[in-house]
Amino acid sequence: MTGSTVDHHRQWAEREQSDRAEAGGPEREVTVAPEVLVAIAVVFAVVTGANDGGALIAPGLRVPGLSVPVSLGMLIVAVVAFPLLVSTAVAGTMLESIVGAERDGTTALAIGFIAGVVVSAALAWIGLPTTLTLAVIGGIAGAGLGMALDVGWSAVVRVLLIGMAAPAVGAVLALVGSWAWRSFRNASYLWTVRWTHATAYAAQCVAYGANDGQKMLVLFLAASITADGDTGAASLDWWAYPALAAAFAVGAVIGLPRVARSVGNGILSSRPTHAVTAEFSAAAAVLGSAAAGAPVSMTQSVAGGLVGAAVHESARRVRWRMVRNLAVAWVVTLPASFGAAALAGVIAGR
């Protein structure tokens, strides 16, 4: 959408607000109750667990050493511990950089998250599994435009560029990392695979808690602002952490069988070395993005890592039809969520 179109839409909204003020009526604010924001946040955490949790655990299912309950426990600990003890920088980017979290901004956030879930579910229904992170970013920006809010377009472009680079970086790192396995083709190979898988998966969990997993915090933070009447700083109440952990765990258990078919075995018939290499490369790519404060899809990075690890052996090992489906879904996700949220934003703003 061109800048002139955006400016025209914003000027129309400003004229409408001015007309109301001249007529003696108050400017209309569309707000969402904090309880509703929390409810949406919990549902979104379940959906995220089904989408992301399964995708992160699935590649390691064929690697000995970590059971599914242990893998899920490690992931939940990272999702809760990193924001609690280290930083919520990525959540802050999604909360403030695209649209402001005050006044109508909380409504735009809610619409964006709902649109992201609906679009992701629709694409998954037709066999095009996609990334929630990309859908939510497009949804927030679309809702902000539809409600004539100030959208941080430079932040949106920056996040999208970094997000598009992450799968490619993951693939390149996996391609390079695959060379390292040649030195471990000895009697201790199985032992090496086990401990490197545990280390790589732990790094992947930390990366997820530092970056992609923080999208689940955004609506909890928005609810805290709304509850304080837009005057307080965003903060998480203590109960948000166990609620988030429980919802994410339920979603992961529900979604693991389905996601395992598309990520764990869909891109290629994975070997233990493929999984470990993809885990290390995805963790490195996502941690780098977290340092820049940019939300990046962990599932996209893992998929890129699996492709890179397979291409190292032979491009024929990759099931390119599945890769093509993933790529099509990623391309369609942003405009679909943006358009749906923009329409909902226009309706909500009337």
Coordinates of C-alpha atoms in Angstrom, one line a residue:
M1 CA 0.0 0.0 0.0
T2 CA 1.4 3.4 -1.0
G3 CA 2.2 6.2 1.4
S4 CA -0.3 8.5 -0.2
T5 CA -3.1 5.9 0.5
V6 CA -2.0 5.6 4.1
D7 CA -2.0 9.3 4.6
H8 CA -5.4 9.7 2.9
H9 CA -6.8 7.1 5.3
R10 CA -5.3 8.8 8.4
Q11 CA -6.5 12.2 7.3
W12 CA -10.0 10.9 6.8
A13 CA -10.0 9.5 10.3
E14 CA -8.7 12.7 11.7
R15 CA -11.4 14.7 9.9
E16 CA -14.0 12.3 11.3
Q17 CA -12.7 12.8 14.9
S18 CA -12.6 16.6 14.3
D19 CA -16.3 16.6 13.1
R20 CA -17.3 14.7 16.3
A21 CA -15.5 17.2 18.5
E22 CA -17.1 20.2 16.7
A23 CA -20.5 18.5 17.1
G24 CA -20.0 18.3 20.8
G25 CA -19.5 14.6 20.9
P26 CA -16.4 12.9 22.4
E27 CA -13.8 11.2 20.3
R28 CA -14.6 7.6 20.0
E29 CA -12.1 5.2 21.6
V30 CA -12.4 1.5 21.0
T31 CA -11.0 -0.4 24.0
V32 CA -10.9 -4.0 25.0
A33 CA -11.4 -5.0 28.6
P34 CA -8.3 -6.5 30.2
E35 CA -10.1 -9.7 31.0
V36 CA -10.9 -10.2 27.3
L37 CA -7.2 -9.5 26.4
V38 CA -6.1 -12.2 29.0
A39 CA -8.6 -14.7 27.6
I40 CA -7.4 -14.1 24.0
A41 CA -3.8 -14.4 25.3
V42 CA -4.5 -17.8 26.9
V43 CA -6.1 -19.1 23.8
F44 CA -3.2 -17.8 21.7
A45 CA -0.8 -19.6 24.0
V46 CA -2.6 -22.9 23.4
V47 CA -2.5 -22.3 19.6
T48 CA 1.2 -21.3 19.9
G49 CA 2.0 -24.5 21.8
A50 CA 0.3 -26.6 19.1
N51 CA 2.1 -24.8 16.3
D52 CA 5.5 -24.0 17.8
G53 CA 5.9 -26.5 20.5
G54 CA 5.4 -29.4 18.3
A55 CA 7.6 -28.0 15.6
L56 CA 10.5 -27.5 18.0
I57 CA 10.2 -31.0 19.6
A58 CA 9.5 -33.0 16.4
P59 CA 12.9 -32.9 14.7
G60 CA 14.5 -34.5 17.7
L61 CA 12.0 -37.4 18.1
R62 CA 14.4 -39.8 16.3
V63 CA 17.4 -38.7 18.4
P64 CA 18.0 -40.8 21.5
G65 CA 18.6 -39.0 24.8
L66 CA 15.6 -36.7 25.4
S67 CA 12.0 -38.0 25.9
V68 CA 9.0 -36.0 24.8
P69 CA 8.1 -35.0 28.4
V70 CA 11.7 -33.9 29.1
S71 CA 11.8 -31.9 25.9
L72 CA 8.5 -30.2 26.6
G73 CA 9.6 -29.4 30.2
M74 CA 12.8 -27.8 29.0
L75 CA 10.9 -25.7 26.5
I76 CA 8.3 -24.5 29.0
V77 CA 11.1 -23.6 31.5
A78 CA 12.8 -21.5 28.8
V79 CA 9.5 -19.8 27.8
V80 CA 8.9 -18.7 31.4
A81 CA 12.4 -18.2 32.7
F82 CA 13.9 -16.0 30.1
P83 CA 11.3 -13.3 30.2
L84 CA 11.1 -13.5 34.0
L85 CA 14.8 -13.4 34.6
V86 CA 16.5 -11.8 31.6
S87 CA 14.5 -9.7 29.1
T88 CA 11.2 -9.1 27.4
A89 CA 12.7 -7.0 24.6
V90 CA 11.1 -8.8 21.7
A91 CA 7.7 -8.7 23.4
G92 CA 8.2 -5.0 23.9
T93 CA 8.9 -4.6 20.1
M94 CA 5.6 -6.2 19.2
L95 CA 3.8 -4.3 21.9
E96 CA 5.0 -0.8 21.1
S97 CA 6.8 -0.6 17.8
I98 CA 4.0 -1.5 15.4
V99 CA 1.1 0.3 17.1
G100 CA 1.1 1.9 20.5
A101 CA -0.4 -0.2 23.4
E102 CA -2.4 2.7 24.8
R103 CA -6.1 3.6 23.9
D104 CA -7.1 2.0 20.6
G105 CA -3.8 0.3 20.2
T106 CA -4.8 -2.5 22.6
T107 CA -7.8 -3.2 20.3
A108 CA -5.5 -3.3 17.3
L109 CA -3.3 -5.7 19.1
A110 CA -6.3 -8.0 19.9
I111 CA -7.6 -7.9 16.3
G112 CA -4.1 -8.6 15.0
F113 CA -3.6 -11.7 17.2
I114 CA -7.1 -13.0 16.3
A115 CA -6.5 -12.4 12.6
G116 CA -3.2 -14.2 12.8
V117 CA -4.7 -17.3 14.4
V118 CA -7.6 -17.4 12.0
V119 CA -5.3 -17.0 8.9
S120 CA -2.9 -19.6 10.2
A121 CA -5.7 -22.1 11.0
A122 CA -7.2 -21.5 7.5
L123 CA -3.9 -22.1 5.8
A124 CA -3.2 -25.2 7.9
W125 CA -6.7 -26.5 7.0
I126 CA -5.8 -26.5 3.3
G127 CA -2.4 -28.1 3.8
L128 CA -0.2 -25.0 4.0
P129 CA 1.2 -24.9 7.6
T130 CA 2.6 -21.4 8.3
T131 CA 4.2 -19.3 11.0
L132 CA 2.1 -17.6 13.7
T133 CA 4.7 -14.9 14.1
L134 CA 4.5 -13.6 10.6
A135 CA 0.7 -13.8 10.7
V136 CA 0.5 -11.8 13.9
I137 CA 2.9 -9.1 12.7
G138 CA 0.8 -8.6 9.6
G139 CA -2.4 -8.7 11.6
I140 CA -1.3 -6.0 14.0
A141 CA -0.1 -3.7 11.2
G142 CA -3.3 -4.3 9.2
A143 CA -5.5 -3.6 12.3
G144 CA -3.6 -0.4 13.0
L145 CA -4.1 0.8 9.4
G146 CA -7.8 -0.1 9.5
M147 CA -8.3 1.8 12.7
A148 CA -6.3 4.8 11.4
L149 CA -3.6 4.5 14.0
D150 CA 0.0 5.5 13.6
V151 CA 1.7 2.4 12.4
G152 CA 5.4 2.1 12.8
W153 CA 6.1 1.0 9.2
S154 CA 9.8 1.3 9.5
A155 CA 9.7 -1.2 12.4
V156 CA 7.4 -3.5 10.4
V157 CA 9.8 -3.5 7.5
R158 CA 12.8 -4.1 9.7
V159 CA 11.1 -7.0 11.5
L160 CA 10.1 -8.6 8.2
L161 CA 13.5 -8.2 6.6
I162 CA 15.2 -9.9 9.7
G163 CA 12.4 -12.5 9.7
M164 CA 13.0 -13.4 6.0
A165 CA 16.7 -13.6 6.6
A166 CA 16.5 -16.0 9.6
P167 CA 15.5 -19.2 7.6
A168 CA 18.2 -18.5 5.1
V169 CA 20.8 -18.0 7.8
G170 CA 19.6 -21.2 9.5
A171 CA 20.1 -23.1 6.3
V172 CA 23.6 -21.7 5.7
L173 CA 24.6 -22.4 9.2
A174 CA 23.3 -26.0 9.0
L175 CA 25.1 -26.5 5.7
V176 CA 28.3 -25.4 7.3
G177 CA 27.7 -27.2 10.5
S178 CA 27.1 -30.5 8.7
W179 CA 30.8 -30.6 7.8
A180 CA 31.7 -30.9 11.5
W181 CA 30.0 -34.3 11.8
R182 CA 32.6 -35.9 9.6
S183 CA 35.1 -35.8 12.5
F184 CA 32.7 -37.7 14.7
R185 CA 32.3 -40.8 12.6
N186 CA 34.0 -43.1 15.1
A187 CA 33.2 -45.4 18.0
S188 CA 31.8 -42.6 20.1
Y189 CA 29.4 -41.4 17.4
L190 CA 26.2 -42.4 19.2
W191 CA 27.3 -40.8 22.5
T192 CA 28.3 -37.6 20.6
V193 CA 24.9 -37.4 19.0
R194 CA 23.2 -37.7 22.3
W195 CA 25.0 -35.0 24.2
T196 CA 25.1 -32.7 21.2
H197 CA 21.4 -33.1 20.8
A198 CA 20.8 -32.2 24.5
T199 CA 23.1 -29.2 24.1
A200 CA 21.6 -28.1 20.8
Y201 CA 18.0 -28.5 22.0
A202 CA 18.7 -26.5 25.2
A203 CA 20.2 -23.7 23.1
Q204 CA 17.1 -23.8 20.9
C205 CA 14.8 -23.6 23.9
V206 CA 16.7 -20.5 25.2
A207 CA 16.5 -18.9 21.8
Y208 CA 12.8 -19.5 21.7
G209 CA 12.3 -18.0 25.1
A210 CA 14.4 -15.0 24.1
N211 CA 12.6 -14.4 20.9
D212 CA 9.7 -16.1 19.2
G213 CA 8.1 -17.4 22.4
Q214 CA 7.7 -13.8 23.7
K215 CA 4.8 -13.1 21.3
M216 CA 2.7 -15.0 23.9
L217 CA 3.4 -12.2 26.4
V218 CA 2.2 -9.3 24.3
L219 CA -1.5 -9.4 25.2
F220 CA -0.8 -10.1 28.9
L221 CA 1.3 -6.9 28.9
A222 CA -1.4 -5.0 27.0
A223 CA -3.9 -6.2 29.6
S224 CA -1.8 -4.8 32.4
I225 CA -1.7 -1.4 30.7
T226 CA -5.4 -1.4 30.1
A227 CA -6.1 -2.4 33.7
D228 CA -4.0 0.6 34.9
G229 CA -6.0 3.0 32.7
D230 CA -3.2 3.5 30.2
T231 CA -1.1 5.2 32.9
G232 CA 1.1 2.4 34.1
A233 CA 4.0 0.6 32.7
A234 CA 3.6 -2.8 31.1
S235 CA 4.3 -5.6 33.5
L236 CA 3.4 -9.2 34.0
D237 CA 1.5 -10.3 37.1
W238 CA 2.8 -13.5 38.8
W239 CA -0.2 -15.6 37.6
A240 CA 0.5 -14.9 34.0
Y241 CA 3.6 -17.2 34.0
P242 CA 1.8 -20.4 35.2
A243 CA -1.2 -19.6 33.0
L244 CA 1.2 -19.2 30.0
A245 CA 3.1 -22.4 30.8
A246 CA -0.1 -24.5 31.2
A247 CA -1.7 -23.2 28.0
F248 CA 1.5 -23.7 26.0
A249 CA 1.9 -27.3 27.3
V250 CA -1.7 -28.2 26.5
G251 CA -1.2 -26.9 22.9
A252 CA 2.1 -28.7 22.4
V253 CA 0.6 -32.0 23.5
I254 CA -2.3 -31.5 21.1
G255 CA -0.2 -30.3 18.2
L256 CA 2.8 -32.6 18.3
P257 CA 1.5 -35.5 16.2
R258 CA 0.3 -33.2 13.4
V259 CA 3.4 -31.0 13.3
A260 CA 5.7 -33.9 13.5
R261 CA 4.4 -35.1 10.1
S262 CA 5.1 -31.8 8.4
V263 CA 8.3 -30.6 10.1
G264 CA 9.9 -33.7 11.6
N265 CA 9.4 -36.0 8.6
G266 CA 7.8 -33.8 6.0
I267 CA 10.8 -31.9 4.7
L268 CA 13.0 -34.9 4.7
S269 CA 13.4 -38.3 6.3
S270 CA 15.6 -36.9 9.0
R271 CA 18.5 -38.6 10.7
P272 CA 19.8 -37.7 14.2
T273 CA 22.6 -35.6 12.7
H274 CA 20.0 -33.6 10.7
A275 CA 18.0 -32.8 13.8
V276 CA 21.0 -31.7 15.9
T277 CA 22.5 -29.5 13.1
A278 CA 19.1 -27.9 12.5
E279 CA 18.7 -27.2 16.2
F280 CA 22.1 -25.6 16.6
S281 CA 21.7 -23.4 13.4
A282 CA 18.1 -22.3 14.3
A283 CA 19.2 -21.4 17.8
A284 CA 22.1 -19.3 16.5
A285 CA 19.9 -17.5 13.9
V286 CA 17.1 -16.7 16.4
L287 CA 19.4 -15.6 19.2
G288 CA 21.0 -13.2 16.8
S289 CA 17.6 -11.8 16.0
A290 CA 16.7 -11.5 19.7
A291 CA 19.8 -9.4 20.2
A292 CA 18.4 -7.0 17.7
G293 CA 15.0 -7.1 19.4
A294 CA 13.3 -8.4 16.3
P295 CA 10.7 -11.2 16.6
V296 CA 11.6 -14.2 14.3
S297 CA 9.8 -17.4 13.7
M298 CA 11.6 -20.3 15.3
T299 CA 9.7 -22.8 13.1
Q300 CA 10.9 -21.0 9.9
S301 CA 14.5 -21.2 11.2
V302 CA 14.2 -24.9 12.1
A303 CA 12.8 -25.6 8.6
G304 CA 15.7 -23.7 7.0
G305 CA 18.1 -25.7 9.2
L306 CA 16.7 -29.0 8.1
V307 CA 16.9 -28.1 4.5
G308 CA 20.5 -27.0 4.9
A309 CA 21.5 -30.2 6.7
A310 CA 19.9 -32.3 4.0
V311 CA 21.4 -30.4 1.1
H312 CA 24.8 -31.0 2.5
E313 CA 24.4 -34.7 1.7
S314 CA 22.3 -34.4 -1.4
A315 CA 19.6 -32.1 -2.7
R316 CA 17.6 -35.2 -3.6
R317 CA 17.1 -35.9 0.1
V318 CA 14.8 -32.8 0.4
R319 CA 11.1 -33.2 -0.2
W320 CA 10.9 -30.1 -2.3
R321 CA 7.1 -30.3 -2.6
M322 CA 6.8 -29.8 1.2
V323 CA 9.4 -27.0 1.1
R324 CA 7.4 -25.3 -1.7
N325 CA 4.2 -25.6 0.3
L326 CA 5.9 -24.0 3.3
A327 CA 7.2 -21.2 1.2
V328 CA 3.8 -20.5 -0.4
A329 CA 2.2 -20.4 3.0
W330 CA 4.8 -17.9 4.3
V331 CA 4.3 -15.7 1.2
V332 CA 0.5 -15.8 1.5
T333 CA 0.4 -15.4 5.3
L334 CA 1.4 -11.7 5.6
P335 CA -1.0 -10.2 3.0
A336 CA -3.9 -12.5 4.2
S337 CA -3.5 -11.6 7.9
F338 CA -2.9 -7.9 7.0
G339 CA -6.0 -7.7 4.8
A340 CA -8.3 -9.5 7.3
A341 CA -7.1 -7.4 10.2
A342 CA -7.4 -4.2 8.2
L343 CA -11.0 -5.0 7.4
A344 CA -11.8 -5.9 11.0
G345 CA -10.0 -2.7 12.1
V346 CA -12.2 -0.5 9.9
I347 CA -15.3 -2.2 11.3
A348 CA -14.2 -1.8 14.9
G349 CA -13.2 1.9 14.3
R350 CA -16.7 2.9 13.1

